[in-house]
Amino acid sequence: MSASVRVPTILRTYTDDAAEVTAEGATLAEILDDLEANHPGIRARILDDNGKVRRFVNVYVGDEDVRFEKGLQTEVKAGQQVSIIPAVAGGC
């Protein structure tokens, strides 16, 4: 199944500056595997050394935060959008 993946500016060096790419898979894990196959190096920026979503990266399938779903086993339906959103910190 094909999904649209929204890529944040900080990771666009891996996607030749594309803000959105297509990836294949029925779960988030499969989507990330396909993303890595087509854009080498990107997965390491999303997942930590233990294979979990990095602490300061939020991933959504549709409108759902995968941390509150099934994590990497969250189902991705055909045509659904996956959003990778790095946390932003700052203040006064």
mmCIF file of C-alpha atoms in Angstrom:
data_model
loop_
_atom_site.group_PDB
_atom_site.id
_atom_site.type_symbol
_atom_site.label_atom_id
_atom_site.label_comp_id
_atom_site.label_asym_id
_atom_site.label_seq_id
_atom_site.Cartn_x
_atom_site.Cartn_y
_atom_site.Cartn_z
ATOM 1 C CA MET A 1 0.000 0.000 0.000
ATOM 2 C CA SER A 2 1.240 3.420 -0.872
ATOM 3 C CA ALA A 3 1.309 6.293 1.616
ATOM 4 C CA SER A 4 2.341 9.908 1.411
ATOM 5 C CA VAL A 5 5.129 10.873 3.820
ATOM 6 C CA ARG A 6 5.523 14.518 4.843
ATOM 7 C CA VAL A 7 9.199 15.269 5.395
ATOM 8 C CA PRO A 8 10.300 18.125 7.681
ATOM 9 C CA THR A 9 12.776 20.657 6.344
ATOM 10 C CA ILE A 10 15.600 19.284 8.510
ATOM 11 C CA LEU A 11 15.359 15.860 6.796
ATOM 12 C CA ARG A 12 14.896 17.028 3.219
ATOM 13 C CA THR A 13 18.595 16.603 2.469
ATOM 14 C CA TYR A 14 17.765 12.877 2.348
ATOM 15 C CA THR A 15 14.849 13.373 -0.083
ATOM 16 C CA ASP A 16 16.523 15.781 -2.544
ATOM 17 C CA ASP A 17 14.585 18.636 -0.917
ATOM 18 C CA ALA A 18 11.198 16.975 -1.483
ATOM 19 C CA ALA A 19 8.675 18.008 1.175
ATOM 20 C CA GLU A 20 6.583 14.922 0.475
ATOM 21 C CA VAL A 21 7.516 11.478 -0.814
ATOM 22 C CA THR A 22 5.681 8.221 -1.392
ATOM 23 C CA ALA A 23 6.478 5.019 0.488
ATOM 24 C CA GLU A 24 5.057 1.502 0.407
ATOM 25 C CA GLY A 25 3.956 -0.571 3.372
ATOM 26 C CA ALA A 26 1.060 -1.762 5.507
ATOM 27 C CA THR A 27 2.622 -0.658 8.818
ATOM 28 C CA LEU A 28 4.741 2.282 9.882
ATOM 29 C CA ALA A 29 7.752 -0.066 10.178
ATOM 30 C CA GLU A 30 7.313 -1.118 6.539
ATOM 31 C CA ILE A 31 6.876 2.503 5.452
ATOM 32 C CA LEU A 32 10.127 3.441 7.208
ATOM 33 C CA ASP A 33 11.924 0.461 5.620
ATOM 34 C CA ASP A 34 10.784 1.593 2.173
ATOM 35 C CA LEU A 35 11.672 5.190 2.976
ATOM 36 C CA GLU A 36 15.177 4.057 3.976
ATOM 37 C CA ALA A 37 15.548 1.962 0.805
ATOM 38 C CA ASN A 38 14.762 4.996 -1.342
ATOM 39 C CA HIS A 39 16.372 7.673 0.842
ATOM 40 C CA PRO A 40 19.353 6.084 2.648
ATOM 41 C CA GLY A 41 20.165 7.494 6.066
ATOM 42 C CA ILE A 42 16.753 8.948 6.861
ATOM 43 C CA ARG A 43 15.644 6.139 9.200
ATOM 44 C CA ALA A 44 18.552 6.805 11.595
ATOM 45 C CA ARG A 45 17.247 10.353 12.014
ATOM 46 C CA ILE A 46 13.776 9.049 12.932
ATOM 47 C CA LEU A 47 14.590 5.937 14.985
ATOM 48 C CA ASP A 48 17.097 5.559 17.825
ATOM 49 C CA ASP A 49 19.672 2.764 18.236
ATOM 50 C CA ASN A 50 17.006 0.564 19.831
ATOM 51 C CA GLY A 51 14.702 0.915 16.834
ATOM 52 C CA LYS A 52 12.187 3.164 18.583
ATOM 53 C CA VAL A 53 10.985 6.581 17.449
ATOM 54 C CA ARG A 54 13.454 9.143 18.759
ATOM 55 C CA ARG A 55 12.352 11.060 21.829
ATOM 56 C CA PHE A 56 12.237 14.410 20.045
ATOM 57 C CA VAL A 57 10.532 13.180 16.881
ATOM 58 C CA ASN A 58 6.770 12.840 16.577
ATOM 59 C CA VAL A 59 5.287 10.574 13.927
ATOM 60 C CA TYR A 60 1.640 10.665 12.943
ATOM 61 C CA VAL A 61 -0.328 8.281 10.777
ATOM 62 C CA GLY A 62 -3.277 10.333 9.663
ATOM 63 C CA ASP A 63 -4.110 12.408 12.752
ATOM 64 C CA GLU A 64 -2.926 9.803 15.261
ATOM 65 C CA ASP A 65 0.353 9.993 17.176
ATOM 66 C CA VAL A 66 1.911 6.527 16.821
ATOM 67 C CA ARG A 67 3.116 6.641 20.438
ATOM 68 C CA PHE A 68 -0.521 6.337 21.485
ATOM 69 C CA GLU A 69 -1.313 3.708 18.856
ATOM 70 C CA LYS A 70 0.783 0.613 18.080
ATOM 71 C CA GLY A 71 4.118 2.370 17.585
ATOM 72 C CA LEU A 72 5.945 1.035 14.556
ATOM 73 C CA GLN A 73 3.222 -1.582 14.092
ATOM 74 C CA THR A 74 0.595 1.135 13.531
ATOM 75 C CA GLU A 75 -1.354 0.229 10.396
ATOM 76 C CA VAL A 76 -1.065 2.513 7.385
ATOM 77 C CA LYS A 77 -3.915 2.395 4.885
ATOM 78 C CA ALA A 78 -3.526 3.092 1.188
ATOM 79 C CA GLY A 79 -3.395 6.816 0.527
ATOM 80 C CA GLN A 80 -2.965 7.720 4.176
ATOM 81 C CA GLN A 81 -0.530 10.444 5.170
ATOM 82 C CA VAL A 82 2.427 9.857 7.479
ATOM 83 C CA SER A 83 3.886 13.009 9.058
ATOM 84 C CA ILE A 84 7.335 13.229 10.617
ATOM 85 C CA ILE A 85 7.514 16.211 12.948
ATOM 86 C CA PRO A 86 10.619 17.077 14.944
ATOM 87 C CA ALA A 87 9.937 18.655 18.321
ATOM 88 C CA VAL A 88 10.793 22.319 18.578
ATOM 89 C CA ALA A 89 12.211 23.792 21.758
ATOM 90 C CA GLY A 90 12.840 27.351 22.651
ATOM 91 C CA GLY A 91 11.781 30.141 24.843
ATOM 92 C CA CYS A 92 12.920 33.298 26.504
#
